[in-house]
Amino acid sequence: MKTFLRGNKVEVKMLRASLWIMMMEVLVDSTMVKQRRKEQATIIEAISLKSAVKELQGVTAPELNKLLRDSENFTIHYLTEEGSLLKIDMEKLAGSLPLHLTTLLMSPVRDEAMFRYLLCGIRLLHSLCDLASRNSKFEQILLDDVKMVEQLIDLVFYMLIVLGGYRQEYHAFSHIHLMHSTLVACNLHLLTGFLSTQWQDIVHVLLAHPKVDIFMDAAFGSVRMVVSFLENTLVVYHEDMSVESNLTAEQIVYYLCQQCEASLQFLQSLCQQKLFKERLLKNKELCGKGSILFLAQSILKLHIQPSFPSRIMAAISRLKAKILSILLSLCEAESISYLDEVASSAQSLDLAKSVAFEVFDLLKKAFGRDPGHLAADRSHPMGFVQLNAMRLADIFSDDSNFRSYMICCFTKVLTAIISLCHGDFLSCWCSSNLPETEEDASLEYDIFAAVGWILDNTSPDVRNATNLEFNLTPNSMPKASYAHHRTSLFVKFFANLHCFVPNICEEQERNLFVLKVLECLQMDLSNMLPGFSFSSDASKAAIASKNLRSLLSHAESLIPKFLNVEDVQLLRVFFGELQSLFTSNGFGENQVQDSKFEESLSWDKFSKFNINEHYQEAQSAGGLPSSLTGKEPADLNKKGGNFKEGMSENSAFPDMDQRNTRAEDTNQGKGINRQNQVDDKGIPGKTASGGARDMDKDAQNVETSGSDTSSAKGKNVVDHMDNGELSKSNERLKRIAIEENPEDEKIELSQRRKRKRTIMNDKQVTLIERALKDEPDMQRNAASLQLWADKLSLHGSEVTSSQLKNWLNNRKARLARTARDVRAAAGDADNPVPDKQKGPVPGSCDSPDSPGDVSHARKDNKPEPSLARFVDIGSPEFGHWNAGQYVVLVGARGDEIGRGKVFQVHGKWYGKSLEESATCVVDICELKADKVLRLPYPSEAIGTTFAEAETKFGVMRVLWDSNRVFALRSE
């Protein structure tokens, strides 16, 4: 019995164990079933999501909005083309689509099918973003959710990274190239759909993102990839190879051009925003290592064949105009010098020079076409290619990194232009009515239409491909304005390339341009401008002289709206030097020679000819060599009156002054300054934030001050111009200024602003001036430079040690130049010149007709008798002045404002403590700025301008910072 019971207990235990095992198996099976069901649900959900994407991608935003209005709880019922009914939760679809597409990008398989599906997803996202603007509730779901916006930004960033790194090889007319280019354009423009349509808002969001630098690299990299597709396709298209597709070769090429233009235009709009541009300049990969330059080089090298259809030629031309505009925006940045960045390494500098060469080659082809015989289809805007290229070349000519290179590469073209027959030269460069002008345009990109076209026309079912055209918003310029811009830039080429600034330019650059022009005049230049004919029966020297005279005459009429006085002055200097070389070497204007110059003079002969003294004397004494008047050359080593004796009263260049040289102040230590030519008159440089090179109206209105507005104006350009003709010329100038289209004012102003050279604000200048009191040779101490660069950066924009060193060198050169001017004035006082031969001394009190004489502090217009004795400038003494002491007033940028006598240094002046404010009161007797310039301490009591101060006190009595007052020391 016990044995039986014991046996039963064993069986019970075994039975219980079996039951437990069976229960565990059931539980495991249940868990596995649930997991399988979950996986199946996920698969079903993914399948339904893909089905929804494929079905809804072709539905427009208005149609989706209608479906939502007819739905409940944002669940729509959509009838497919096959007749099945899809039930789609739109809220769930919108919330999962960005992450779904991002996950799909991680797949290693990136074929045509994947690209096609991504295009469907992007098109649907675009429609949903458009729907959000029509449906407030859906807007809260899609765009007001911060997490959702972050997912959309991540999608755009990651897709651009993938597209920028795409390296698979396909044939030129591959569908995948079309899809790739469409994805790039659509991703960029999708940002305007879910962020904002305002560029400044888009820029703020992008710059706040921690991966903005990655976005910049990816965006430019992906566009560069699209350009490479276009480049390869154009080569094959030119070879007229067959295309195995329902699309024609022309349709494929044109579609690629459209997508490339849409992408590049997006980047152009971003670069026109100041904040984005400044951040971009700090991107070492794009700027320092030349990635943007590679993009520019590839676009500028796109060859336009004459056999191409006009719409393709126009599209490629607009691409070049847009990339030139991007380069212009970067070069005109105020905080960082782009050209200095690319010149920081030999590799990037070589790349930049190759881009500059493409710009010069583009201009050579543009200048070589006769505008009177252009047969281009005007129905397609070509973009401001020539104008943008000239603007960029203007910057190259004004930068020490590229100036010599431009002289070597571009002087032949410039020489050929001034060697044209006089009639052709006048019609092209001295006319306000060119036969043909350029017209720019902006492409209105449509994501929905672009994706729809590529999806429809790359399908094997489609036989007859349709054409896709995007609207082009034209941006034209009045003919006269365009012609004046073009001529003004042409004048600036000569002004920039001939100007030599000590301590900035290399010594071998002195007179390099004028000698190179002389060398080129002895060559056969007929092949440089194939659209024009050259005279073979006249001296090239005579033709060039005649053309340059006409150019000078026309340039006069462009002041001040398109040109400033300094540009025209420097063109005169160049013309004078060239005339001097003609005369010295037997190339008189009336001498008839063979066009090929069989007995040409060698370069060595002219390189040994020393014209440095001629040039320096012309700059310092305010005149040109006497050879211009037909007289024997005077001893140009003598200063003052002896030099001016060599000039007749009717000299073509009577009132050259110190403005023949430019101030040495530079922005990043490399560029050759012209803005401070205006600053030397007390006019601070103006800046603007647009993509064009703008200048404020204030500077424009006062730039007329200078020698060109004197009574001698006109005689320095046209031979034998009498007073009646001069008055007519002035009336014409005023009429032109009034008749210009005000809508084009922004573009008109853009030509006259150089890159801002002033790197420090007033506070920073004050600090460094005080430091120089204790350490006058700071520029020689690298450690001290770095220390003060760091200190100054705390009080304004960032200042590097190299920038500070250049600023100090320029300051030193400025003070030396001012001291030289005083010595020259003293020399003129000691060696008086007969009135009939003596030119007006700029800025002197004894020349009431001179534009420099604007003070009239002394009613008898006689100079202060003691002023000529002071020949040197001391350091600022920060308030330690004595009444009656003669001083020089300096502006915030180191430019000389005027000279005068200290009136008060202690106590209060109209309620202001002179000691506490570190100021003093000065009576100005010699003002070198414009009277309308605003005073540093304006008030109703003492006046707001120099003119008001003179009216209130009878003398020009002003309050000035003591640290900007320098003592004049006597001999």
PDB file of N, CA and C in Angstrom, residues 334-335 665-668 676 679 684-685 756-772 778 785 787-811 814 891-895 964:
ATOM      1  N   GLU A 334      32.484  92.547 -44.814  1.00  0.00           N
ATOM      2  CA  GLU A 334      33.179  93.580 -44.048  1.00  0.00           C
ATOM      3  C   GLU A 334      34.028  93.013 -42.920  1.00  0.00           C
ATOM      4  N   SER A 335      33.598  91.911 -42.338  1.00  0.00           N
ATOM      5  CA  SER A 335      34.292  91.412 -41.154  1.00  0.00           C
ATOM      6  C   SER A 335      35.549  90.624 -41.509  1.00  0.00           C
ATOM      7  N   ASP A 665      45.500 103.033 -46.029  1.00  0.00           N
ATOM      8  CA  ASP A 665      44.743 102.248 -45.059  1.00  0.00           C
ATOM      9  C   ASP A 665      44.102 101.062 -45.741  1.00  0.00           C
ATOM     10  N   THR A 666      44.219  99.870 -45.174  1.00  0.00           N
ATOM     11  CA  THR A 666      43.628  98.672 -45.755  1.00  0.00           C
ATOM     12  C   THR A 666      42.807  97.948 -44.734  1.00  0.00           C
ATOM     13  N   ASN A 667      41.931  97.084 -45.239  1.00  0.00           N
ATOM     14  CA  ASN A 667      41.041  96.341 -44.335  1.00  0.00           C
ATOM     15  C   ASN A 667      41.757  95.164 -43.717  1.00  0.00           C
ATOM     16  N   GLN A 668      42.205  94.257 -44.553  1.00  0.00           N
ATOM     17  CA  GLN A 668      42.862  93.075 -44.025  1.00  0.00           C
ATOM     18  C   GLN A 668      44.349  93.087 -44.351  1.00  0.00           C
ATOM     19  N   ASN A 676      39.152 105.331 -48.652  1.00  0.00           N
ATOM     20  CA  ASN A 676      39.700 106.367 -47.783  1.00  0.00           C
ATOM     21  C   ASN A 676      40.148 107.596 -48.548  1.00  0.00           C
ATOM     22  N   ASP A 679      37.483 109.315 -47.440  1.00  0.00           N
ATOM     23  CA  ASP A 679      37.664 109.539 -46.016  1.00  0.00           C
ATOM     24  C   ASP A 679      38.659 110.651 -45.748  1.00  0.00           C
ATOM     25  N   PRO A 684      33.288 109.557 -43.772  1.00  0.00           N
ATOM     26  CA  PRO A 684      33.472 108.162 -43.381  1.00  0.00           C
ATOM     27  C   PRO A 684      32.933 107.225 -44.434  1.00  0.00           C
ATOM     28  N   GLY A 685      33.605 106.074 -44.621  1.00  0.00           N
ATOM     29  CA  GLY A 685      33.156 105.091 -45.593  1.00  0.00           C
ATOM     30  C   GLY A 685      31.823 104.519 -45.209  1.00  0.00           C
ATOM     31  N   LYS A 756      35.233  97.565 -47.233  1.00  0.00           N
ATOM     32  CA  LYS A 756      35.496  98.447 -46.103  1.00  0.00           C
ATOM     33  C   LYS A 756      36.869  98.151 -45.533  1.00  0.00           C
ATOM     34  N   ARG A 757      37.689  99.172 -45.432  1.00  0.00           N
ATOM     35  CA  ARG A 757      39.071  98.979 -44.994  1.00  0.00           C
ATOM     36  C   ARG A 757      39.246  99.205 -43.507  1.00  0.00           C
ATOM     37  N   THR A 758      38.344  99.969 -42.882  1.00  0.00           N
ATOM     38  CA  THR A 758      38.516 100.285 -41.474  1.00  0.00           C
ATOM     39  C   THR A 758      38.141  99.079 -40.633  1.00  0.00           C
ATOM     40  N   ILE A 759      39.091  98.558 -39.881  1.00  0.00           N
ATOM     41  CA  ILE A 759      38.843  97.324 -39.140  1.00  0.00           C
ATOM     42  C   ILE A 759      38.473  97.577 -37.693  1.00  0.00           C
ATOM     43  N   MET A 760      38.598  98.836 -37.217  1.00  0.00           N
ATOM     44  CA  MET A 760      38.357  99.111 -35.808  1.00  0.00           C
ATOM     45  C   MET A 760      37.368 100.256 -35.651  1.00  0.00           C
ATOM     46  N   ASN A 761      36.602 100.183 -34.571  1.00  0.00           N
ATOM     47  CA  ASN A 761      35.684 101.272 -34.258  1.00  0.00           C
ATOM     48  C   ASN A 761      36.414 102.363 -33.483  1.00  0.00           C
ATOM     49  N   ASP A 762      35.667 103.414 -33.118  1.00  0.00           N
ATOM     50  CA  ASP A 762      36.294 104.550 -32.441  1.00  0.00           C
ATOM     51  C   ASP A 762      36.934 104.169 -31.114  1.00  0.00           C
ATOM     52  N   LYS A 763      36.266 103.307 -30.359  1.00  0.00           N
ATOM     53  CA  LYS A 763      36.790 102.881 -29.065  1.00  0.00           C
ATOM     54  C   LYS A 763      38.115 102.147 -29.229  1.00  0.00           C
ATOM     55  N   GLN A 764      38.158 101.263 -30.228  1.00  0.00           N
ATOM     56  CA  GLN A 764      39.385 100.503 -30.454  1.00  0.00           C
ATOM     57  C   GLN A 764      40.527 101.415 -30.904  1.00  0.00           C
ATOM     58  N   VAL A 765      40.188 102.394 -31.755  1.00  0.00           N
ATOM     59  CA  VAL A 765      41.220 103.322 -32.219  1.00  0.00           C
ATOM     60  C   VAL A 765      41.778 104.129 -31.053  1.00  0.00           C
ATOM     61  N   THR A 766      40.886 104.566 -30.162  1.00  0.00           N
ATOM     62  CA  THR A 766      41.337 105.332 -29.002  1.00  0.00           C
ATOM     63  C   THR A 766      42.282 104.516 -28.131  1.00  0.00           C
ATOM     64  N   LEU A 767      41.931 103.260 -27.895  1.00  0.00           N
ATOM     65  CA  LEU A 767      42.773 102.396 -27.058  1.00  0.00           C
ATOM     66  C   LEU A 767      44.153 102.190 -27.669  1.00  0.00           C
ATOM     67  N   ILE A 768      44.191 101.921 -28.961  1.00  0.00           N
ATOM     68  CA  ILE A 768      45.495 101.636 -29.563  1.00  0.00           C
ATOM     69  C   ILE A 768      46.338 102.900 -29.677  1.00  0.00           C
ATOM     70  N   GLU A 769      45.672 104.064 -29.855  1.00  0.00           N
ATOM     71  CA  GLU A 769      46.427 105.318 -29.895  1.00  0.00           C
ATOM     72  C   GLU A 769      47.095 105.583 -28.553  1.00  0.00           C
ATOM     73  N   ARG A 770      46.394 105.311 -27.482  1.00  0.00           N
ATOM     74  CA  ARG A 770      46.989 105.504 -26.156  1.00  0.00           C
ATOM     75  C   ARG A 770      48.126 104.518 -25.923  1.00  0.00           C
ATOM     76  N   ALA A 771      47.962 103.306 -26.407  1.00  0.00           N
ATOM     77  CA  ALA A 771      49.024 102.312 -26.240  1.00  0.00           C
ATOM     78  C   ALA A 771      50.275 102.714 -27.021  1.00  0.00           C
ATOM     79  N   LEU A 772      50.083 103.340 -28.171  1.00  0.00           N
ATOM     80  CA  LEU A 772      51.230 103.755 -28.974  1.00  0.00           C
ATOM     81  C   LEU A 772      52.028 104.852 -28.300  1.00  0.00           C
ATOM     82  N   MET A 778      55.199  99.362 -31.831  1.00  0.00           N
ATOM     83  CA  MET A 778      54.487  98.128 -31.518  1.00  0.00           C
ATOM     84  C   MET A 778      54.479  97.151 -32.686  1.00  0.00           C
ATOM     85  N   LEU A 785      51.801  92.728 -30.383  1.00  0.00           N
ATOM     86  CA  LEU A 785      50.715  92.781 -31.380  1.00  0.00           C
ATOM     87  C   LEU A 785      49.599  91.816 -31.027  1.00  0.00           C
ATOM     88  N   LEU A 787      48.922  90.531 -28.087  1.00  0.00           N
ATOM     89  CA  LEU A 787      48.278  90.952 -26.849  1.00  0.00           C
ATOM     90  C   LEU A 787      47.246  92.039 -27.107  1.00  0.00           C
ATOM     91  N   TRP A 788      47.629  93.046 -27.886  1.00  0.00           N
ATOM     92  CA  TRP A 788      46.704  94.146 -28.135  1.00  0.00           C
ATOM     93  C   TRP A 788      45.593  93.759 -29.102  1.00  0.00           C
ATOM     94  N   ALA A 789      45.874  92.827 -29.994  1.00  0.00           N
ATOM     95  CA  ALA A 789      44.801  92.334 -30.879  1.00  0.00           C
ATOM     96  C   ALA A 789      43.704  91.667 -30.057  1.00  0.00           C
ATOM     97  N   ASP A 790      44.104  90.887 -29.060  1.00  0.00           N
ATOM     98  CA  ASP A 790      43.118  90.244 -28.186  1.00  0.00           C
ATOM     99  C   ASP A 790      42.349  91.277 -27.362  1.00  0.00           C
ATOM    100  N   LYS A 791      43.062  92.298 -26.863  1.00  0.00           N
ATOM    101  CA  LYS A 791      42.394  93.331 -26.073  1.00  0.00           C
ATOM    102  C   LYS A 791      41.390  94.115 -26.921  1.00  0.00           C
ATOM    103  N   LEU A 792      41.796  94.473 -28.114  1.00  0.00           N
ATOM    104  CA  LEU A 792      40.917  95.265 -28.985  1.00  0.00           C
ATOM    105  C   LEU A 792      39.684  94.484 -29.408  1.00  0.00           C
ATOM    106  N   SER A 793      39.829  93.174 -29.580  1.00  0.00           N
ATOM    107  CA  SER A 793      38.695  92.346 -29.994  1.00  0.00           C
ATOM    108  C   SER A 793      37.584  92.335 -28.957  1.00  0.00           C
ATOM    109  N   LEU A 794      37.915  92.670 -27.725  1.00  0.00           N
ATOM    110  CA  LEU A 794      36.897  92.708 -26.676  1.00  0.00           C
ATOM    111  C   LEU A 794      36.010  93.939 -26.778  1.00  0.00           C
ATOM    112  N   HIS A 795      36.424  94.921 -27.573  1.00  0.00           N
ATOM    113  CA  HIS A 795      35.687  96.187 -27.653  1.00  0.00           C
ATOM    114  C   HIS A 795      35.068  96.429 -29.022  1.00  0.00           C
ATOM    115  N   GLY A 796      34.939  95.388 -29.830  1.00  0.00           N
ATOM    116  CA  GLY A 796      34.341  95.549 -31.154  1.00  0.00           C
ATOM    117  C   GLY A 796      34.557  94.310 -31.988  1.00  0.00           C
ATOM    118  N   SER A 797      34.664  94.495 -33.307  1.00  0.00           N
ATOM    119  CA  SER A 797      34.873  93.356 -34.195  1.00  0.00           C
ATOM    120  C   SER A 797      36.242  92.743 -33.949  1.00  0.00           C
ATOM    121  N   GLU A 798      36.387  91.491 -34.334  1.00  0.00           N
ATOM    122  CA  GLU A 798      37.630  90.761 -34.097  1.00  0.00           C
ATOM    123  C   GLU A 798      38.775  91.390 -34.893  1.00  0.00           C
ATOM    124  N   VAL A 799      39.890  91.568 -34.237  1.00  0.00           N
ATOM    125  CA  VAL A 799      41.090  92.128 -34.849  1.00  0.00           C
ATOM    126  C   VAL A 799      42.215  91.118 -34.676  1.00  0.00           C
ATOM    127  N   THR A 800      42.805  90.686 -35.783  1.00  0.00           N
ATOM    128  CA  THR A 800      43.917  89.751 -35.712  1.00  0.00           C
ATOM    129  C   THR A 800      45.228  90.523 -35.597  1.00  0.00           C
ATOM    130  N   SER A 801      46.269  89.818 -35.208  1.00  0.00           N
ATOM    131  CA  SER A 801      47.573  90.473 -35.061  1.00  0.00           C
ATOM    132  C   SER A 801      48.089  90.991 -36.395  1.00  0.00           C
ATOM    133  N   SER A 802      47.833  90.239 -37.478  1.00  0.00           N
ATOM    134  CA  SER A 802      48.283  90.692 -38.796  1.00  0.00           C
ATOM    135  C   SER A 802      47.524  91.929 -39.241  1.00  0.00           C
ATOM    136  N   GLN A 803      46.220  91.971 -38.944  1.00  0.00           N
ATOM    137  CA  GLN A 803      45.439  93.160 -39.282  1.00  0.00           C
ATOM    138  C   GLN A 803      45.923  94.377 -38.500  1.00  0.00           C
ATOM    139  N   LEU A 804      46.219  94.168 -37.227  1.00  0.00           N
ATOM    140  CA  LEU A 804      46.703  95.267 -36.405  1.00  0.00           C
ATOM    141  C   LEU A 804      48.049  95.765 -36.905  1.00  0.00           C
ATOM    142  N   LYS A 805      48.914  94.853 -37.291  1.00  0.00           N
ATOM    143  CA  LYS A 805      50.226  95.251 -37.804  1.00  0.00           C
ATOM    144  C   LYS A 805      50.074  96.090 -39.068  1.00  0.00           C
ATOM    145  N   ASN A 806      49.201  95.661 -39.961  1.00  0.00           N
ATOM    146  CA  ASN A 806      48.974  96.420 -41.190  1.00  0.00           C
ATOM    147  C   ASN A 806      48.373  97.789 -40.894  1.00  0.00           C
ATOM    148  N   TRP A 807      47.466  97.823 -39.926  1.00  0.00           N
ATOM    149  CA  TRP A 807      46.850  99.099 -39.552  1.00  0.00           C
ATOM    150  C   TRP A 807      47.911 100.060 -39.024  1.00  0.00           C
ATOM    151  N   LEU A 808      48.808  99.558 -38.190  1.00  0.00           N
ATOM    152  CA  LEU A 808      49.870 100.397 -37.631  1.00  0.00           C
ATOM    153  C   LEU A 808      50.815 100.896 -38.722  1.00  0.00           C
ATOM    154  N   ASN A 809      51.158 100.019 -39.664  1.00  0.00           N
ATOM    155  CA  ASN A 809      52.023 100.444 -40.762  1.00  0.00           C
ATOM    156  C   ASN A 809      51.345 101.506 -41.618  1.00  0.00           C
ATOM    157  N   ASN A 810      50.056 101.322 -41.858  1.00  0.00           N
ATOM    158  CA  ASN A 810      49.315 102.291 -42.664  1.00  0.00           C
ATOM    159  C   ASN A 810      49.192 103.628 -41.941  1.00  0.00           C
ATOM    160  N   ARG A 811      49.005 103.559 -40.623  1.00  0.00           N
ATOM    161  CA  ARG A 811      48.920 104.785 -39.829  1.00  0.00           C
ATOM    162  C   ARG A 811      50.231 105.551 -39.918  1.00  0.00           C
ATOM    163  N   ARG A 814      50.456 107.163 -43.237  1.00  0.00           N
ATOM    164  CA  ARG A 814      49.549 108.301 -43.353  1.00  0.00           C
ATOM    165  C   ARG A 814      50.147 109.548 -42.715  1.00  0.00           C
ATOM    166  N   GLY A 891      40.646 112.349 -38.185  1.00  0.00           N
ATOM    167  CA  GLY A 891      39.377 111.660 -38.007  1.00  0.00           C
ATOM    168  C   GLY A 891      39.554 110.299 -37.354  1.00  0.00           C
ATOM    169  N   ALA A 892      38.440 109.608 -37.143  1.00  0.00           N
ATOM    170  CA  ALA A 892      38.465 108.316 -36.463  1.00  0.00           C
ATOM    171  C   ALA A 892      39.235 107.285 -37.255  1.00  0.00           C
ATOM    172  N   ARG A 893      39.320 107.462 -38.565  1.00  0.00           N
ATOM    173  CA  ARG A 893      40.017 106.501 -39.403  1.00  0.00           C
ATOM    174  C   ARG A 893      41.433 106.930 -39.742  1.00  0.00           C
ATOM    175  N   GLY A 894      41.909 107.942 -39.046  1.00  0.00           N
ATOM    176  CA  GLY A 894      43.280 108.394 -39.266  1.00  0.00           C
ATOM    177  C   GLY A 894      43.429 109.360 -40.413  1.00  0.00           C
ATOM    178  N   ASP A 895      42.331 109.819 -41.008  1.00  0.00           N
ATOM    179  CA  ASP A 895      42.412 110.739 -42.118  1.00  0.00           C
ATOM    180  C   ASP A 895      42.455 112.175 -41.597  1.00  0.00           C
ATOM    181  N   ARG A 964      43.013 112.817 -30.911  1.00  0.00           N
ATOM    182  CA  ARG A 964      43.034 112.910 -32.356  1.00  0.00           C
ATOM    183  C   ARG A 964      43.526 114.286 -32.802  1.00  0.00           C
TER     184      ARG A 964
END
